[in-house]
XYZ file of C-alpha atoms in Angstrom:
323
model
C 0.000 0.000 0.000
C 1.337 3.378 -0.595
C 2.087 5.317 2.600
C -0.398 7.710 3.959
C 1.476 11.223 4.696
C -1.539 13.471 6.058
C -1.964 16.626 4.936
C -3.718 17.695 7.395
C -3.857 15.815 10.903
C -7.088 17.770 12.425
C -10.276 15.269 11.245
C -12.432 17.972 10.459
C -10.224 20.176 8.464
C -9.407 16.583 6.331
C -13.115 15.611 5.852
C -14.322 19.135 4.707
C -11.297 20.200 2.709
C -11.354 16.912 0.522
C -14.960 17.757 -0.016
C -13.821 21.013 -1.601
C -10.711 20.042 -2.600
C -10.367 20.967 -6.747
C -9.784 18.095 -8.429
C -8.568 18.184 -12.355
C -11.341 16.955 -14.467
C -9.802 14.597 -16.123
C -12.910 12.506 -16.154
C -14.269 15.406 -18.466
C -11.841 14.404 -21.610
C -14.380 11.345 -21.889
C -17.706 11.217 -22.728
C -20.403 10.452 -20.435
C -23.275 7.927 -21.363
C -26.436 9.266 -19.063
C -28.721 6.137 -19.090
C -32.015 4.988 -16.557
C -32.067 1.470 -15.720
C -35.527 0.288 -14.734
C -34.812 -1.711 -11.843
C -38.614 -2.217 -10.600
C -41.300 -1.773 -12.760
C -41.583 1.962 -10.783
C -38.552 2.625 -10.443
C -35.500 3.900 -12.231
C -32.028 4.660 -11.448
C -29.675 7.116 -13.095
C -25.934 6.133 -14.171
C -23.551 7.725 -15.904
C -20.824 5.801 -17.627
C -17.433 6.044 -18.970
C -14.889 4.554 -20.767
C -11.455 4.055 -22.202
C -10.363 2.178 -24.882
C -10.177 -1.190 -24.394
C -10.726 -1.570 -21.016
C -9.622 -3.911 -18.342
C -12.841 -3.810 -16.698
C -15.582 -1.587 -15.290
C -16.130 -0.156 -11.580
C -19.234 0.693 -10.443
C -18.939 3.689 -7.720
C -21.465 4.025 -5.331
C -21.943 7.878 -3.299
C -22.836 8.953 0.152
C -25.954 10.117 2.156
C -27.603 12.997 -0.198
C -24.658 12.475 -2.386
C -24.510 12.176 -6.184
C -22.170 11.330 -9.178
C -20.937 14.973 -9.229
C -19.749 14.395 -5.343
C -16.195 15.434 -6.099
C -14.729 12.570 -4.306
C -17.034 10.637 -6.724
C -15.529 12.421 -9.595
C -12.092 12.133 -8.179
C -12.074 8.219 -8.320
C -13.826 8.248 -11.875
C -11.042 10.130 -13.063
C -8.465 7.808 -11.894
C -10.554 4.710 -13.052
C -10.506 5.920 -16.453
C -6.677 7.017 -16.885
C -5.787 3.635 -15.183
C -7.694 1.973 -18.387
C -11.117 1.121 -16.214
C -14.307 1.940 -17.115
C -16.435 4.292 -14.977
C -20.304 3.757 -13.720
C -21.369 6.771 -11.309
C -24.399 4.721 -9.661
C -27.224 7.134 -8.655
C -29.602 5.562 -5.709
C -32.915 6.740 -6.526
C -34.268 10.164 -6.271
C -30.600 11.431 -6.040
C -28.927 13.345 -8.472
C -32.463 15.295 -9.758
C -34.102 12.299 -10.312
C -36.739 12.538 -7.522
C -39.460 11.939 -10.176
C -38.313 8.598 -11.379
C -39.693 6.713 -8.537
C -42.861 6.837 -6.064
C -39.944 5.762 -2.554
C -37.214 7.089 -1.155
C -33.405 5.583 -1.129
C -32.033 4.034 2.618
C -28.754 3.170 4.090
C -29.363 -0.584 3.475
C -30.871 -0.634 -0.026
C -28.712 -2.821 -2.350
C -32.128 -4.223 -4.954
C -31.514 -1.008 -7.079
C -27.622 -1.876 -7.379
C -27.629 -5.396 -7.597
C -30.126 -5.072 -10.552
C -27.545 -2.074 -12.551
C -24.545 -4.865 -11.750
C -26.735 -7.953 -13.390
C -27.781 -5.453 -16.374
C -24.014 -4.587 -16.595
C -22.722 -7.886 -16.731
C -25.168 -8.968 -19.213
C -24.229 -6.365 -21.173
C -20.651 -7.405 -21.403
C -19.271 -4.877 -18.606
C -17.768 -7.642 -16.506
C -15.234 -7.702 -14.698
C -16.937 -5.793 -12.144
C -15.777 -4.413 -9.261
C -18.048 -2.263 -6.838
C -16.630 1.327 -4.545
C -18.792 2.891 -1.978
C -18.029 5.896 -0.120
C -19.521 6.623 3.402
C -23.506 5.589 3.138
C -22.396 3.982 -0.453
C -19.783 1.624 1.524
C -22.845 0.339 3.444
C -24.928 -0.282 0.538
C -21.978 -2.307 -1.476
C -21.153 -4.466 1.739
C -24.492 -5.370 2.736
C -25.042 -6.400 -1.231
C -22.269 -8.470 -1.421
C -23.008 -10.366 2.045
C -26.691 -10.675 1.165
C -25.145 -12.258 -2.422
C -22.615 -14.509 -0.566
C -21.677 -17.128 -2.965
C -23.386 -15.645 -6.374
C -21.584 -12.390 -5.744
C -19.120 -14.371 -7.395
C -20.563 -14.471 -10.910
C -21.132 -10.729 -11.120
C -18.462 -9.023 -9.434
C -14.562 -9.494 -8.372
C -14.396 -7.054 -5.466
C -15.937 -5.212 -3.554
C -14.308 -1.535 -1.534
C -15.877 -0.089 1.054
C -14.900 3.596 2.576
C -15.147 4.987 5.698
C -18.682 2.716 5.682
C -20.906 3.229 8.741
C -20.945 -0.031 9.512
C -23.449 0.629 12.336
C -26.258 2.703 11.632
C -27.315 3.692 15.159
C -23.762 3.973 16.155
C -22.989 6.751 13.222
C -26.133 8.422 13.808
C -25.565 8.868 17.872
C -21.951 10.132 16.963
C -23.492 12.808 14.273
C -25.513 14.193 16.833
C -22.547 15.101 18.645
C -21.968 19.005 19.238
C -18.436 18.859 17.707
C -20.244 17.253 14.373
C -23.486 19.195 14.418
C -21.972 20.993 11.454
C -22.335 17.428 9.644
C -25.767 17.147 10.541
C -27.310 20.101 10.002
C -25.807 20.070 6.357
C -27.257 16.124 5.831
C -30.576 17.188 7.709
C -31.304 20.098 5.659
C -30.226 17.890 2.223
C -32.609 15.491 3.149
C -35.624 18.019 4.080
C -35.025 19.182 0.589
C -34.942 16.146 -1.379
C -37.737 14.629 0.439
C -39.668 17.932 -0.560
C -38.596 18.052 -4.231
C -40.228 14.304 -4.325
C -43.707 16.718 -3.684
C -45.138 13.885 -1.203
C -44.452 15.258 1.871
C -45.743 18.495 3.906
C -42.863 21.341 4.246
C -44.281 22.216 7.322
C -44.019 18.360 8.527
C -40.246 18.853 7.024
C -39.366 21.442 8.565
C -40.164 19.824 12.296
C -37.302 17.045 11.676
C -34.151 19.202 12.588
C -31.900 15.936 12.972
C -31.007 12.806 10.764
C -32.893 10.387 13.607
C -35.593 12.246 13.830
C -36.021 12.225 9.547
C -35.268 8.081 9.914
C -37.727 7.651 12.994
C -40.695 9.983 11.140
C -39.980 9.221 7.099
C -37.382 6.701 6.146
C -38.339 4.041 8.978
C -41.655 3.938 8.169
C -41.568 4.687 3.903
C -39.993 0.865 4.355
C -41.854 -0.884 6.961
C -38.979 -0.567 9.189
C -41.690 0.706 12.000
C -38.912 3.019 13.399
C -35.284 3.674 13.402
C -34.043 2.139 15.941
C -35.287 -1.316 13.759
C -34.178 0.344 10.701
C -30.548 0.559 11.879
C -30.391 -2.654 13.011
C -31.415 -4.258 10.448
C -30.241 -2.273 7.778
C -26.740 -1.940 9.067
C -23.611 -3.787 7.094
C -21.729 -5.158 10.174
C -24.830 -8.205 10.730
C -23.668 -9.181 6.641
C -20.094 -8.848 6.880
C -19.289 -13.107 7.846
C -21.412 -13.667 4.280
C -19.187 -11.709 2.040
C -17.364 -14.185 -0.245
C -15.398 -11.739 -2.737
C -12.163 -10.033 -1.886
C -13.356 -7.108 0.148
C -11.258 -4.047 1.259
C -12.702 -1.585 3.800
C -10.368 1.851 4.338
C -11.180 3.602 7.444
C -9.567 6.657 9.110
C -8.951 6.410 13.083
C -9.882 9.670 13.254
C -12.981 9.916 11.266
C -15.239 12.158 13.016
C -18.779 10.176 11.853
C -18.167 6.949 11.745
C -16.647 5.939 15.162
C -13.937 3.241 15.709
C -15.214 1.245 17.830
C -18.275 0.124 15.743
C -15.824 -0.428 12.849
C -13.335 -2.510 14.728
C -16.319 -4.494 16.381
C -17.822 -5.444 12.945
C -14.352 -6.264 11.436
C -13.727 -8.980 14.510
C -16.203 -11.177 12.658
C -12.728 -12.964 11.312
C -14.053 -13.007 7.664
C -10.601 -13.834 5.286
C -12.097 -12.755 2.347
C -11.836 -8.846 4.279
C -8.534 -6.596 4.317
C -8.928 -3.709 5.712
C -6.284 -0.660 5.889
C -6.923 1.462 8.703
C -5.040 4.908 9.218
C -4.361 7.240 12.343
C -5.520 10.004 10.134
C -7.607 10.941 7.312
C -11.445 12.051 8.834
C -14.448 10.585 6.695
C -13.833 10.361 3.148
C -10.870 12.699 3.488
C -7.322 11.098 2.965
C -5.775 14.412 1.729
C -1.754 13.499 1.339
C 1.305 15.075 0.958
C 2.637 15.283 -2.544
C 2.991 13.530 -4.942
C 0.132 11.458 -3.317
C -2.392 14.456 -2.395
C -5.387 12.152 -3.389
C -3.978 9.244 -1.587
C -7.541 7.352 -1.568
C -7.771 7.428 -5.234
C -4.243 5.742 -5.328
C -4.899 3.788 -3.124
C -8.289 2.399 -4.352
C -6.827 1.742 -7.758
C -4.069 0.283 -6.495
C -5.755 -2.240 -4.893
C -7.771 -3.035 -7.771
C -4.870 -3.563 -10.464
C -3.606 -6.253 -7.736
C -7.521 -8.050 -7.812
C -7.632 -7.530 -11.214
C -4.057 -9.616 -11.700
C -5.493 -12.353 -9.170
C -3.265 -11.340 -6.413
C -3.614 -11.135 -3.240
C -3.650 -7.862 -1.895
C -2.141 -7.285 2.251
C -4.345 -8.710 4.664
C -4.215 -5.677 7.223
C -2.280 -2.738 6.985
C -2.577 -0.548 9.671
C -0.454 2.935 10.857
């Protein structure tokens, strides 16, 4: 793995500077193929693909909570997919990224139908080999899919990445709420309000009541899925109770200092033992931050790819790596 010099050691300053860190658009020089995959007979999903010639395979990359594929961290990864000879899919989960009219429910932490049915359409298609990145809420999604696949995940992808993945729900949500991180919440809280609103099936007023992510789970999300409430929602819903299924090569990056997802509830679900799991956990980073020194300033991206190329070449990548 290539070593992680921080930038930045302070969490926060790591996980809101890489979200508006410039990156150079070098995913721009190819063009994007904006396509709807039906994935129920009410629903579609946006995804925008891209590729190089001839390439070695595709990667399907997954966003975070209220997220999209313009996230730049998102963008960041597509770009280095596509100059290392990959082919890009920017997965949408429904109603983000403007399509709010494309389907009559909402997206949750633990809904993998939409992107398991994009990665059988893809392979059928001739996109294969497949390999699957989530970020934050994303990493959740792509986990739980490939432990609710177990065995089959095997005939429609090669790996699966997971990062900074709030591996449990309630956990995440109880550290959000957190005066040092009600910055964090407020943003998601107000994101949400608004999407849920553009989707025209909810009362602003009623909106405007929620003022916290648990309180928009317990009243909207919960409920829209027959959860009943959140505290059922997390616990069902959350990664870690799918992580001993997982039988693909699995990597899950995860920052000791990550201010959201605490580390604790990551090391707990990774004591499940599951070989088929490396994970490469650093003292610093924050969530979805990993800003390095030069020449590695987007150290994930490396890092991610890196990992990749080894699956790709049936090797083994390092079982733990840890600073």
């Amino acid at each position: 793995m290539i070593p992680f010099d921080p930038l930045f050691r302070n969490p926060h300053i790591q996980t809101i500077a890489a979200h508006f860190w410039p990156r150079d658009g070098a995913e721009r020089r190819f063009p994007v193929s904006a396509r709807l995959y039906r994935t129920e007979p009410d629903v579609q999903v946006l995804v925008h693909s891209q590729w190089p010639r001839a390439p070695a395979g595709g990667i399907v990359i997954v966003h975070g909570l209220e997220g999209s594929g313009e996230a730049g961290y998102v963008r960041g990864l597509c770009a280095a997919v596509l100059r290392a000879g990959f082919g890009a899919h920017r997965f949408h989960m429904r109603t983000c990224g403007g399509t709010e009219h494309l389907c009559p429910t909402l997206y949750h932490a633990g809904l993998t139908g939409d992107l398991a049915s994009v990665v059988r359409q893809l392979c059928l298609e001739g996109s294969a080999p497949l390999y699957l990145v989530g970020f934050s809420l994303g990493g959740n999604v792509v986990l739980k899919l490939a432990g609710e696949l177990e065995s089959e995940a095997r005939d429609l992808i090669c790996a699966v990445c997971a990062v900074s993945p709030p591996l449990d729900l309630a956990a995440c949500v109880r550290r959000m709420g957190e005066r040092e991180n009600r910055i964090y919440e407020r943003r998601f809280a107000r994101n949400m309000r608004k999407r849920l609103a553009a989707t025209r099936r909810y009362n602003r007023a009623e909106l405007a009541a929620l003022r916290s992510v648990f309180e928009i789970d317990d009243r909207i999300t919960a409920p829209a899925f027959g959860f009943g409430n959140a505290e059922t929602y997390y616990r069902t819903q959350s990664a870690a109770g799918y992580l001993n299924r997982i039988r693909v090569p699995t990597l899950i990056v995860h920052a000791k200092d990550d201010p959201l997802v605490p580390l604790e509830s990551c090391q707990s679900a990774l004591a499940c033992g599951n070989p088929c799991i490396n994970s490469w956990v650093t003292a610093h980073g924050g969530h979805l931050g990993f800003l390095g020194r030069k020449p590695h300033r987007f150290w994930l991206e490396e890092a991610i790819l890196e990992w990749v190329v080894c699956q790709n070449a049936n090797q083994r990548a390092p079982r733990i790596v840890k600073q």
